[in-house]
Tab-separated table of C-alpha atoms in Angstrom:
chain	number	residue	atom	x	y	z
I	14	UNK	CA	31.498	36.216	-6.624
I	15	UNK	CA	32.523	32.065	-6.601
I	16	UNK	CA	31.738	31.165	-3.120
I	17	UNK	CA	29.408	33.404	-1.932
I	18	UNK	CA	25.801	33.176	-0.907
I	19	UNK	CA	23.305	35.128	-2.413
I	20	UNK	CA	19.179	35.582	-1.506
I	21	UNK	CA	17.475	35.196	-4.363
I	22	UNK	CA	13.411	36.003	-3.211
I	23	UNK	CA	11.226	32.504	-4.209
I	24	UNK	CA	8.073	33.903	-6.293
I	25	UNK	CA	4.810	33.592	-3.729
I	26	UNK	CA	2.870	30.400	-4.874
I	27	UNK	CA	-0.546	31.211	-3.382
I	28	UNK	CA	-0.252	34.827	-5.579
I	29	UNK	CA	-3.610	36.897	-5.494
I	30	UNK	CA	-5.303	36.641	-8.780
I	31	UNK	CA	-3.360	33.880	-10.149
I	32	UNK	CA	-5.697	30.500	-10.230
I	33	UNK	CA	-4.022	27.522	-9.117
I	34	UNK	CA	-0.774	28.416	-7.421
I	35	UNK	CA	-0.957	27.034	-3.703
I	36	UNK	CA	1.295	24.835	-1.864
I	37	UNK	CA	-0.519	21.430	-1.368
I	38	UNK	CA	-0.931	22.115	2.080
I	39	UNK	CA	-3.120	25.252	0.893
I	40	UNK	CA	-5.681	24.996	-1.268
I	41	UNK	CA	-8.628	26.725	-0.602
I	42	UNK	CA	-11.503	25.410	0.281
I	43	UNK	CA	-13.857	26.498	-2.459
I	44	UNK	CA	-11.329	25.467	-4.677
I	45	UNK	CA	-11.837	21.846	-3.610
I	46	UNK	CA	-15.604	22.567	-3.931
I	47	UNK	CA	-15.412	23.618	-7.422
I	48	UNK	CA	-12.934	20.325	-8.219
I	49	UNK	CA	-15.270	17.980	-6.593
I	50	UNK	CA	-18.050	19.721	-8.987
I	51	UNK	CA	-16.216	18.763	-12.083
I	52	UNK	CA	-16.453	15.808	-14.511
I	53	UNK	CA	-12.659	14.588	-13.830
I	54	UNK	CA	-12.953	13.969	-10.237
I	55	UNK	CA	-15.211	11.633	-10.158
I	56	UNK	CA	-12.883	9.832	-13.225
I	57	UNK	CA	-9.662	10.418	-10.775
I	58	UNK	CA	-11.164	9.229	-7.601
I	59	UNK	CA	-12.163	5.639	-9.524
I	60	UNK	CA	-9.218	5.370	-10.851
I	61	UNK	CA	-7.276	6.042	-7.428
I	62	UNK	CA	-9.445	3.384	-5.837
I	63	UNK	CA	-8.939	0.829	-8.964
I	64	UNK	CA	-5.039	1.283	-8.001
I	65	UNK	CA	-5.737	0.592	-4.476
I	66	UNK	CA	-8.098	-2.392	-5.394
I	67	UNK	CA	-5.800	-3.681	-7.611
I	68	UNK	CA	-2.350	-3.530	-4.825
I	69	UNK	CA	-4.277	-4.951	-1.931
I	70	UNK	CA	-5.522	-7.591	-4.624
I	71	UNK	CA	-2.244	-8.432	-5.860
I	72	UNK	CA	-0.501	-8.691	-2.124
I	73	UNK	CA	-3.639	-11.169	-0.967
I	74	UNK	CA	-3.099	-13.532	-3.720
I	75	UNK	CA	0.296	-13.900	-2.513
I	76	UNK	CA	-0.318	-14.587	0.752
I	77	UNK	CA	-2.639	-16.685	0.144
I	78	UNK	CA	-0.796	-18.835	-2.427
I	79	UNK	CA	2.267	-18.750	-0.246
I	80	UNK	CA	-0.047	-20.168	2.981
I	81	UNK	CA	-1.846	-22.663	1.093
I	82	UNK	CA	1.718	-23.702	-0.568
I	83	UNK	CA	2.842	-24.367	3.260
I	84	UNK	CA	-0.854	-25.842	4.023
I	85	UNK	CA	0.018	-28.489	1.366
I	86	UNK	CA	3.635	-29.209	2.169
I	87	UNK	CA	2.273	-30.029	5.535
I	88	UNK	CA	-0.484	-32.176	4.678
I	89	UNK	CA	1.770	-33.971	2.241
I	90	UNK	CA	4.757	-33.991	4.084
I	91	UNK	CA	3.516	-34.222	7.849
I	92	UNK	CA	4.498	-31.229	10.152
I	93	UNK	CA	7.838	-30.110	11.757
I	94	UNK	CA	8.631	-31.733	15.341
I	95	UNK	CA	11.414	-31.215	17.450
I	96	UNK	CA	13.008	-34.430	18.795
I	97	UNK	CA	14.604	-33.235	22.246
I	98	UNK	CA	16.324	-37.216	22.407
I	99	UNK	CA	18.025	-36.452	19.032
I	100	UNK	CA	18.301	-32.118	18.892
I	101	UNK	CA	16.878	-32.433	15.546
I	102	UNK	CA	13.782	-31.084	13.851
I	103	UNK	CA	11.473	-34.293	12.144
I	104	UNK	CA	8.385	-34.418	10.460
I	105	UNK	CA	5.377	-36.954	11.496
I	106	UNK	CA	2.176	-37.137	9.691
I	107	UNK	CA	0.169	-34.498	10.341
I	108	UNK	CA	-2.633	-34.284	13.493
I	109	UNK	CA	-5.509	-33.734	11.462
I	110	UNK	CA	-9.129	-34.519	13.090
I	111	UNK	CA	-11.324	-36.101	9.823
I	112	UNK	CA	-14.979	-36.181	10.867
């Protein structure tokens, strides 16, 4: 019947006697134990740390290029001052103690 709502019963996923049908949230523990056994995890856990490694790499070397870019600018340029006689932001040399 168009229209109508009808209850349709899901299949179980954590089914006894069928390997490897659990919610995420419920995987047994000796399951994990036998995974952690086997060749591929080791493989999988490197290459979920590589992917780590390689984001946290990759947003560093921005920040750092984009604060030595301003750490550059400012020791070529001088830094940014507020003149309170004029209301208008100037740049003097920068205050840099040399030894």
């Amino acid at each position: 019947m168009p229209g109508s709502w009808r209850y349709v019963k899901a299949p179980r996923k954590n089914t006894p006697g069928v390997p490897g049908l659990w919610s995420d949230k419920n995987v047994p523990i000796h399951t994990i134990n036998k995974w952690k056994a086997s060749p591929w995890w080791k493989d999988k856990i490197q290459e979920i740390q590589k992917d780590d490694y390689d984001r946290i790499d990759t947003r560093l070397t921005k920040a750092i290029d984009k604060t030595l870019d301003e750490v550059m600018d400012r020791l070529n340029n001088g830094e940014y001052m507020f003149d309170v006689r004029t209301g208008k932001v100037k740049r003097i040399p920068c205050k840099v103690k040399r030894y």
